[in-house]
PDB file of C-alpha atoms in Angstrom:
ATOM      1  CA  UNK R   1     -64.061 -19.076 -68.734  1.00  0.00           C
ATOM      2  CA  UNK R   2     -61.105 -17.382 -67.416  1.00  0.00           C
ATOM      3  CA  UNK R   3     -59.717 -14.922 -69.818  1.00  0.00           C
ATOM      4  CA  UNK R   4     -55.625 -15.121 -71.608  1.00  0.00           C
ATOM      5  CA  UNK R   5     -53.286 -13.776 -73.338  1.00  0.00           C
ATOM      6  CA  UNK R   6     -51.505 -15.286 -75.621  1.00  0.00           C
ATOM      7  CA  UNK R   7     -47.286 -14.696 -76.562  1.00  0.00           C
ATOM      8  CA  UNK R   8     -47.548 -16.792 -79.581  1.00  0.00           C
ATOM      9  CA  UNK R   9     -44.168 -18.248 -81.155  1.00  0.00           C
ATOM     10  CA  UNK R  10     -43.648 -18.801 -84.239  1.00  0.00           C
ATOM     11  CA  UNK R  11     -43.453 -22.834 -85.377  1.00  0.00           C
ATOM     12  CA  UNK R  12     -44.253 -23.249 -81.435  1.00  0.00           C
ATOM     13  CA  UNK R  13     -42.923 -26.533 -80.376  1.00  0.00           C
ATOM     14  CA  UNK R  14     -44.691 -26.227 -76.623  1.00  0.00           C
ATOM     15  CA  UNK R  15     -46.906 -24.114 -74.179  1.00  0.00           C
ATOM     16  CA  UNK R  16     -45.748 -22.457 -71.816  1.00  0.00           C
ATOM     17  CA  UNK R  17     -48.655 -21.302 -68.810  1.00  0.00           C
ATOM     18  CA  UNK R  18     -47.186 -18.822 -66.746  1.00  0.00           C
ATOM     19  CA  UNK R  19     -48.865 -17.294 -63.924  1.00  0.00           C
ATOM     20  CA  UNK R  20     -48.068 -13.754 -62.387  1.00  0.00           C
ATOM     21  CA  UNK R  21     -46.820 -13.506 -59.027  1.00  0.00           C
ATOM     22  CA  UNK R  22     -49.037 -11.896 -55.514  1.00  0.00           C
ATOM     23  CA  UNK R  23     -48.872  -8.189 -56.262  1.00  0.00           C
ATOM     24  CA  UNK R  24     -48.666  -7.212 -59.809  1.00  0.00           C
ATOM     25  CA  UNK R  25     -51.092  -9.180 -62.548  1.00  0.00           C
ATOM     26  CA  UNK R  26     -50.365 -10.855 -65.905  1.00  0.00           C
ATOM     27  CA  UNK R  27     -49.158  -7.233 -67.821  1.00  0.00           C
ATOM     28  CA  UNK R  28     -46.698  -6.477 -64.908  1.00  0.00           C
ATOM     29  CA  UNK R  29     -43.415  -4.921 -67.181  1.00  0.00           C
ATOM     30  CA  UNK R  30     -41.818  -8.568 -65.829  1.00  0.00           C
ATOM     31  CA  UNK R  31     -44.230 -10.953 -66.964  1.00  0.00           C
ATOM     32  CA  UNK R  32     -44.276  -8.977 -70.262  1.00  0.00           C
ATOM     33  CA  UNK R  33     -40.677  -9.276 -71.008  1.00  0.00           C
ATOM     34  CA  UNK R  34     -40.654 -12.737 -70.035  1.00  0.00           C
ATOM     35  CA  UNK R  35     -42.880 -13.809 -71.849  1.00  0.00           C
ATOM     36  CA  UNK R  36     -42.092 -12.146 -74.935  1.00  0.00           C
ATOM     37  CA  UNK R  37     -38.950 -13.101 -74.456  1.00  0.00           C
ATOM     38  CA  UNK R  38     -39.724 -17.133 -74.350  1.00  0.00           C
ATOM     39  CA  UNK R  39     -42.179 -16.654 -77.030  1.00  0.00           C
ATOM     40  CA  UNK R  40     -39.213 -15.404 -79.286  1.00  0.00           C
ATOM     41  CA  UNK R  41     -37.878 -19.008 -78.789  1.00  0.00           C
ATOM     42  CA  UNK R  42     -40.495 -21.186 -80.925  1.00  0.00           C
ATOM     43  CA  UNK R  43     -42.817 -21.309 -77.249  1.00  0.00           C
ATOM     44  CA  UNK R  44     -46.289 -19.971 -76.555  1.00  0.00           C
ATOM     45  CA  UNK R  45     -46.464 -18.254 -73.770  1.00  0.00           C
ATOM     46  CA  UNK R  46     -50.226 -18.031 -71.902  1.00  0.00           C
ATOM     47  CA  UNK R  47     -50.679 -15.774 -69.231  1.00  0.00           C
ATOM     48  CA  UNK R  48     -53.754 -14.635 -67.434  1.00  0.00           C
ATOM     49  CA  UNK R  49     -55.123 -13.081 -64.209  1.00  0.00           C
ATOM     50  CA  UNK R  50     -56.025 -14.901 -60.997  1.00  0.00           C
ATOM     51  CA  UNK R  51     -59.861 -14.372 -59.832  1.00  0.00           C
ATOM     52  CA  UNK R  52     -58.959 -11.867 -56.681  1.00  0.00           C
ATOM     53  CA  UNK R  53     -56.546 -10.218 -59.614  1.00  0.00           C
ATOM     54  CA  UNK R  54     -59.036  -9.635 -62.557  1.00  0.00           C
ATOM     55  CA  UNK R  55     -61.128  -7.732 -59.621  1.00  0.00           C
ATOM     56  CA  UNK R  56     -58.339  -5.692 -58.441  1.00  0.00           C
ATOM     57  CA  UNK R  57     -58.160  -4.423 -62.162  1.00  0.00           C
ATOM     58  CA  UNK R  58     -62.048  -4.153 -62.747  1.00  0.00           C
ATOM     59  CA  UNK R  59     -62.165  -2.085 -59.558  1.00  0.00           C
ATOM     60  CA  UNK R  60     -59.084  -0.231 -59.610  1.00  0.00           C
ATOM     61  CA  UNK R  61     -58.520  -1.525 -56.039  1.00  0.00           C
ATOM     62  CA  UNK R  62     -55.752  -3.828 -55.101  1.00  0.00           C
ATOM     63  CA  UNK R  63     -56.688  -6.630 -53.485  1.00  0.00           C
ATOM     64  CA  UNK R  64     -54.867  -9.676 -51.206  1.00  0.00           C
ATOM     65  CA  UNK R  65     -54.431 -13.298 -52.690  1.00  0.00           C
ATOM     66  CA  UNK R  66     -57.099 -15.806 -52.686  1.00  0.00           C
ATOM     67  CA  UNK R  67     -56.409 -18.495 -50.517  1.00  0.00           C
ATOM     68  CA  UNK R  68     -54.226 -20.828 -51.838  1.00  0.00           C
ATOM     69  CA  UNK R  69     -56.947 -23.803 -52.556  1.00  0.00           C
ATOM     70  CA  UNK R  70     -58.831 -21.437 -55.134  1.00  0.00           C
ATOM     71  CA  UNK R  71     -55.862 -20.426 -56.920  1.00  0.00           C
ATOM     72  CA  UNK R  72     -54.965 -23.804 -57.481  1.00  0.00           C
ATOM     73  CA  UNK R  73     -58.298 -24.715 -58.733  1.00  0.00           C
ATOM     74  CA  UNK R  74     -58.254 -21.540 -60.905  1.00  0.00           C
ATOM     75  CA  UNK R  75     -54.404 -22.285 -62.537  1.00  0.00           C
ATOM     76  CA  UNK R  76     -56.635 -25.789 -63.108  1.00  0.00           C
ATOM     77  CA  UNK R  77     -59.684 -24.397 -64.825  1.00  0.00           C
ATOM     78  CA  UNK R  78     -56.908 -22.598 -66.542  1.00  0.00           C
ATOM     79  CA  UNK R  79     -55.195 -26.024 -68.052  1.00  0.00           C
ATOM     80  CA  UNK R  80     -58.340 -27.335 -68.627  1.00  0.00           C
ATOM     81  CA  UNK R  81     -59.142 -24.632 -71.147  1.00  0.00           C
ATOM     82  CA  UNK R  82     -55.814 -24.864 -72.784  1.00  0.00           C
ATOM     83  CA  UNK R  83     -55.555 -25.870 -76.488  1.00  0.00           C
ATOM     84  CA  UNK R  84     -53.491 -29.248 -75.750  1.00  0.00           C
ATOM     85  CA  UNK R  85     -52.323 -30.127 -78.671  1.00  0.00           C
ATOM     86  CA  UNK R  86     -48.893 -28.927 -78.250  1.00  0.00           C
ATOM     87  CA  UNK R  87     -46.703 -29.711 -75.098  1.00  0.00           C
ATOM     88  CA  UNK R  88     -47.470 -28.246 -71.657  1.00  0.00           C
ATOM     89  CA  UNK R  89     -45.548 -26.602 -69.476  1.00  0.00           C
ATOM     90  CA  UNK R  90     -46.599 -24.495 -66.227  1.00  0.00           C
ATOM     91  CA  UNK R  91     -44.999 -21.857 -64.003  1.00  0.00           C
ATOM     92  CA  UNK R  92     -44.877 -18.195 -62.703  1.00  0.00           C
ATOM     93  CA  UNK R  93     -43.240 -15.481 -61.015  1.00  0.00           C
ATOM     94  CA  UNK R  94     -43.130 -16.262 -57.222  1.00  0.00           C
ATOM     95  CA  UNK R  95     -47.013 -17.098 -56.054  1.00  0.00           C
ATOM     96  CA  UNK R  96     -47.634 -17.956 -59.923  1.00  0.00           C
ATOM     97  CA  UNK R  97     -44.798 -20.355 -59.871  1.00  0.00           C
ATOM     98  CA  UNK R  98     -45.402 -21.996 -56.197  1.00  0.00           C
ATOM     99  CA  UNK R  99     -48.948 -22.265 -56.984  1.00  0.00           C
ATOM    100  CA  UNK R 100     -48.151 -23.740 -60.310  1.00  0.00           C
ATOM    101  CA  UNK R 101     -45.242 -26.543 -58.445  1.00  0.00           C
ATOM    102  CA  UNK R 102     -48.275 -27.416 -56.788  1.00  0.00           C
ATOM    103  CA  UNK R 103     -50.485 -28.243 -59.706  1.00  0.00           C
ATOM    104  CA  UNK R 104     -47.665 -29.856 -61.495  1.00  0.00           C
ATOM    105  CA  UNK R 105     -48.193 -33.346 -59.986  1.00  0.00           C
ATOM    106  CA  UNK R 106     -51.764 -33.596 -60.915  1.00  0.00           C
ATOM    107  CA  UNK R 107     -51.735 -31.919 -64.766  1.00  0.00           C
ATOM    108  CA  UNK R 108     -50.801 -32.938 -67.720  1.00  0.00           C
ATOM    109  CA  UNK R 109     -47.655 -30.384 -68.098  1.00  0.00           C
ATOM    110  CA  UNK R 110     -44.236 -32.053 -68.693  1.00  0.00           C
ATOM    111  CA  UNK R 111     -42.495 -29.502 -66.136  1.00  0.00           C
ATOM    112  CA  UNK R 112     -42.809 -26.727 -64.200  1.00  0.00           C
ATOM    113  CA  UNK R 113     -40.563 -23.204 -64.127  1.00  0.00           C
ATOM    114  CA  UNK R 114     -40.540 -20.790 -60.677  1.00  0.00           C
ATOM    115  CA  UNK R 115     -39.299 -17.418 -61.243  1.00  0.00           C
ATOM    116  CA  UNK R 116     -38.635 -16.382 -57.529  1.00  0.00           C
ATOM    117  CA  UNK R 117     -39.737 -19.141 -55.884  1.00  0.00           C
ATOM    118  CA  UNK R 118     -41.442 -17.661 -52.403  1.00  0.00           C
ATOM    119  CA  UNK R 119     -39.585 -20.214 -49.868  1.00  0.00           C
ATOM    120  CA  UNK R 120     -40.483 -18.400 -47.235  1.00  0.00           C
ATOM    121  CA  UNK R 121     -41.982 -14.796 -45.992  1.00  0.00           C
ATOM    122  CA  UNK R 122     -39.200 -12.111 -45.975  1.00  0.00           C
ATOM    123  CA  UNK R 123     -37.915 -12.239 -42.450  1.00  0.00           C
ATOM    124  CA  UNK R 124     -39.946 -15.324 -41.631  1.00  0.00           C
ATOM    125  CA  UNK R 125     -36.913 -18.252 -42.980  1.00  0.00           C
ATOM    126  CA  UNK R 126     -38.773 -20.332 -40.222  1.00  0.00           C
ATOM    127  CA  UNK R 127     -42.012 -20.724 -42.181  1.00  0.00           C
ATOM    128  CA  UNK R 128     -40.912 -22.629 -45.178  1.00  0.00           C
ATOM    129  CA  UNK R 129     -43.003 -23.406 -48.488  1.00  0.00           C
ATOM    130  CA  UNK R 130     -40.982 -26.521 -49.470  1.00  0.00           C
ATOM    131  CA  UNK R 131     -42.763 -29.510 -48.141  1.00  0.00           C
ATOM    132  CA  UNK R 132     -44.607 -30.409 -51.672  1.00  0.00           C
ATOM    133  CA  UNK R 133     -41.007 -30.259 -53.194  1.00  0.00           C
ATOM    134  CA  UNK R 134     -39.749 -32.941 -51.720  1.00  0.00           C
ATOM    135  CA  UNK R 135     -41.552 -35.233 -53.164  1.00  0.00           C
ATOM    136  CA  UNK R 136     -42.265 -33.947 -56.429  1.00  0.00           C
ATOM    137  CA  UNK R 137     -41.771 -36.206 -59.700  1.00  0.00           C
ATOM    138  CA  UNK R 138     -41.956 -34.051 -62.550  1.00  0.00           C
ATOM    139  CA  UNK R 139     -38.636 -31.850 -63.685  1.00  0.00           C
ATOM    140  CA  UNK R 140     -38.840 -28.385 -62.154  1.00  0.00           C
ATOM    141  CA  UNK R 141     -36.505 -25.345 -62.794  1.00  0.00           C
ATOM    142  CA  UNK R 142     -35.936 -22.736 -59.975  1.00  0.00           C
ATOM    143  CA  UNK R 143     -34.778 -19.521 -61.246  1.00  0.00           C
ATOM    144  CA  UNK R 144     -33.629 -17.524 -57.557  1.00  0.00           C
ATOM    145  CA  UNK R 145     -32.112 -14.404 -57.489  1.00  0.00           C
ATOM    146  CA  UNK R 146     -28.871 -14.733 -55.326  1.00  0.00           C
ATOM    147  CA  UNK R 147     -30.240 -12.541 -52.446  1.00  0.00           C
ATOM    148  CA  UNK R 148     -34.086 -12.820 -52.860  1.00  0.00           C
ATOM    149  CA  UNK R 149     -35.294 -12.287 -49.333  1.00  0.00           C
ATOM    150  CA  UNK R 150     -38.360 -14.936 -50.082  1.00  0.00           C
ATOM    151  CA  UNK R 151     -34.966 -17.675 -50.451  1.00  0.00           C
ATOM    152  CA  UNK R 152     -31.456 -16.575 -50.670  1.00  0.00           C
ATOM    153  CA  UNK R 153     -28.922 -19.065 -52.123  1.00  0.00           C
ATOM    154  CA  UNK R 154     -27.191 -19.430 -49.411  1.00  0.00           C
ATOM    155  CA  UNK R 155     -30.325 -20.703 -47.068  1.00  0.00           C
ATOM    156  CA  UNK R 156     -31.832 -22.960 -50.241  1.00  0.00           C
ATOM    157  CA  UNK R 157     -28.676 -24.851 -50.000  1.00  0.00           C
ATOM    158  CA  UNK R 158     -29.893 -26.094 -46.946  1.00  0.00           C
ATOM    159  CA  UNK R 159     -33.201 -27.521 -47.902  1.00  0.00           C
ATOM    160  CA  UNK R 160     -33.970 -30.734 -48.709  1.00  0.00           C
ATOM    161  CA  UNK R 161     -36.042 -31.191 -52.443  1.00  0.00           C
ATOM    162  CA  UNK R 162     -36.665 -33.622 -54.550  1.00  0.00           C
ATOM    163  CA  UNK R 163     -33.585 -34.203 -57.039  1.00  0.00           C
ATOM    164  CA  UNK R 164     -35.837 -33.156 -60.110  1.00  0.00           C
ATOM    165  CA  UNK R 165     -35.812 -29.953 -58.407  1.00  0.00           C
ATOM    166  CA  UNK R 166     -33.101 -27.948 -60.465  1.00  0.00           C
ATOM    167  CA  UNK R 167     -31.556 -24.763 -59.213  1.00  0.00           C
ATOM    168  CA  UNK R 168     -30.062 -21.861 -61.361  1.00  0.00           C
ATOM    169  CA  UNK R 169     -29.125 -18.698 -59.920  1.00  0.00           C
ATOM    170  CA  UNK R 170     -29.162 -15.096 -60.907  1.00  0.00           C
ATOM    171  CA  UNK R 171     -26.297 -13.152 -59.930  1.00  0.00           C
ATOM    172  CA  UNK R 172     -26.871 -10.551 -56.901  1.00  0.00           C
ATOM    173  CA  UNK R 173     -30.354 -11.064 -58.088  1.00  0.00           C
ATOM    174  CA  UNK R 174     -33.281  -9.987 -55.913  1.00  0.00           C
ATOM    175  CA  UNK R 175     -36.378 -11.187 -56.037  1.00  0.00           C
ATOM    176  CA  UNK R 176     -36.876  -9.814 -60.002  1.00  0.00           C
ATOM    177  CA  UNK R 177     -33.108 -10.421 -59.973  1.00  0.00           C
ATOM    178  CA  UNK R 178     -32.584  -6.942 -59.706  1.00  0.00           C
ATOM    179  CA  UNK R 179     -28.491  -6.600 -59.247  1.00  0.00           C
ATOM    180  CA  UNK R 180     -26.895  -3.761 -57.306  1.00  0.00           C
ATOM    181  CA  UNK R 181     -24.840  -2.027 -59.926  1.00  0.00           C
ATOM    182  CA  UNK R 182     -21.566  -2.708 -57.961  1.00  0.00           C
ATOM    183  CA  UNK R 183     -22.610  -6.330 -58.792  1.00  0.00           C
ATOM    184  CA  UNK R 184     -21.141  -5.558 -62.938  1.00  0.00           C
ATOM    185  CA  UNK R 185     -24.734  -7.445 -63.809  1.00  0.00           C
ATOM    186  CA  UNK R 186     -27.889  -5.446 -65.560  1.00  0.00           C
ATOM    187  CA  UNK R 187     -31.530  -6.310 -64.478  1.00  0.00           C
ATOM    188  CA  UNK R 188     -31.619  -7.455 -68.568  1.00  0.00           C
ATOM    189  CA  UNK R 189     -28.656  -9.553 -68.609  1.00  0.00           C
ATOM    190  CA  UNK R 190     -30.450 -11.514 -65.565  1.00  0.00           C
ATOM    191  CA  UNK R 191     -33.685 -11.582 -67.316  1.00  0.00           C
ATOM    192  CA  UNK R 192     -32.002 -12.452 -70.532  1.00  0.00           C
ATOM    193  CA  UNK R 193     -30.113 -15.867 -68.671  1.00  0.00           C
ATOM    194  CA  UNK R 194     -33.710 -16.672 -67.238  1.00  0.00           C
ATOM    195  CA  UNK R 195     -35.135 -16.888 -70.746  1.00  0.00           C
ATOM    196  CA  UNK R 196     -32.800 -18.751 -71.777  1.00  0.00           C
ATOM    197  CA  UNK R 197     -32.249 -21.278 -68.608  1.00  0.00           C
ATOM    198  CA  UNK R 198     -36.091 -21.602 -69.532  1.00  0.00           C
ATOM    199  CA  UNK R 199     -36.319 -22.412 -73.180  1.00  0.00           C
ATOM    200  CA  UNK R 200     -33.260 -24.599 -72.535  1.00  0.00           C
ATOM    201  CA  UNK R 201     -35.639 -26.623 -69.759  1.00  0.00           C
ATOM    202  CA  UNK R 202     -38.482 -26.814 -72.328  1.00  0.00           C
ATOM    203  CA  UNK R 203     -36.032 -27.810 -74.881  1.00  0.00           C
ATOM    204  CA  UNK R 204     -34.485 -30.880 -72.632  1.00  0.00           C
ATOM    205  CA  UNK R 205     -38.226 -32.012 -70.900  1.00  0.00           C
ATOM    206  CA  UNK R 206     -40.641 -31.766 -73.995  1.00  0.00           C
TER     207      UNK R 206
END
């Protein structure tokens, strides 16, 4: 059983999975404002730590990614030990969320939300992550910084997705939408729209 924790809402309408992204695990200071954040809004939030993550934090060691087959099968073992009886909806903060756009198709979850969605490597636009989007079915939400070097807005404008593939950016965001201060933005305004873009998308798809 993999372990979670749990944001939980008040009269909670859905839940919310939400995966952390490559480097930093499910208590990184972004996935806990996020997800306290969303929980605030009548949504459980469930987080919890990849396999090659949990390690990293049992041995004090970081450690790289699993491949991308066994974190798809763990985000799975992860819905298959959720309490169902509520609405599902999956997503994360870059890896979390493209590993989560990938189990969408296949789960039970009514929609999927990507915080920094990795398009591509930083300095590798070549080597794009989008083929599964194309197709996809199911309502996603892409929350993108405006200058995330894994997908700026101005190169995702030229990719082709699916049309349930919705886009919302974050001013002079970076990839934790970050703005520079010259941008007149604050890291907790950005934050603050993405919590809201993402209730609103549970709101409309549950």
């Amino acid at each position: 059983m993999i372990k979670t924790f749990i944001n939980q809402a008040d009269n909670a309408i859905a839940t919310l999975v939400f995966a952390h992204g490559a480097g930093a695990g499910q208590h990184s200071e972004f996935m806990e404002r996020v997800a306290e954040g969303i929980s605030q809004h009548h949504i459980n939030v469930v987080r919890f730590n990849f396999a090659y993550m949990a390690l990293a934090e049992e041995l004090c060691k970081r450690r790289p990614p699993d491949r991308a087959d066994k974190l798809v099968a763990c985000y799975q073992a992860v819905l298959k030990e959720l309490d169902s009886s509520l609405p599902v909806f999956i997503g994360g903060k870059s890896m979390g969320g493209r590993i989560a756009s990938m189990v969408l198709e296949s789960s039970n979850a009514k929609g999927c939300i990507c915080m920094g969605y990795p398009f591509h490597p930083p300095t590798k636009p070549e080597k794009l992550r989008t083929e599964h989007l194309k197709q996809i079915g199911k309502p996603v939400l892409v929350l993108q910084g405006e200058r995330d070097t894994f997908g700026t807005k101005h190169e995702i404008e030229g990719y082709a997705m699916s049309h349930r593939v919705q886009l919302r950016y974050l001013t002079d965001g970076d990839h934790s939408f970050k703005p520079r201060v010259k941008s007149g933005m604050t890291l907790q305004q950005n934050l603050e729209i993405a919590i809201l873009e993402s209730v609103s998308f549970v709101n409309r798809n549950v």
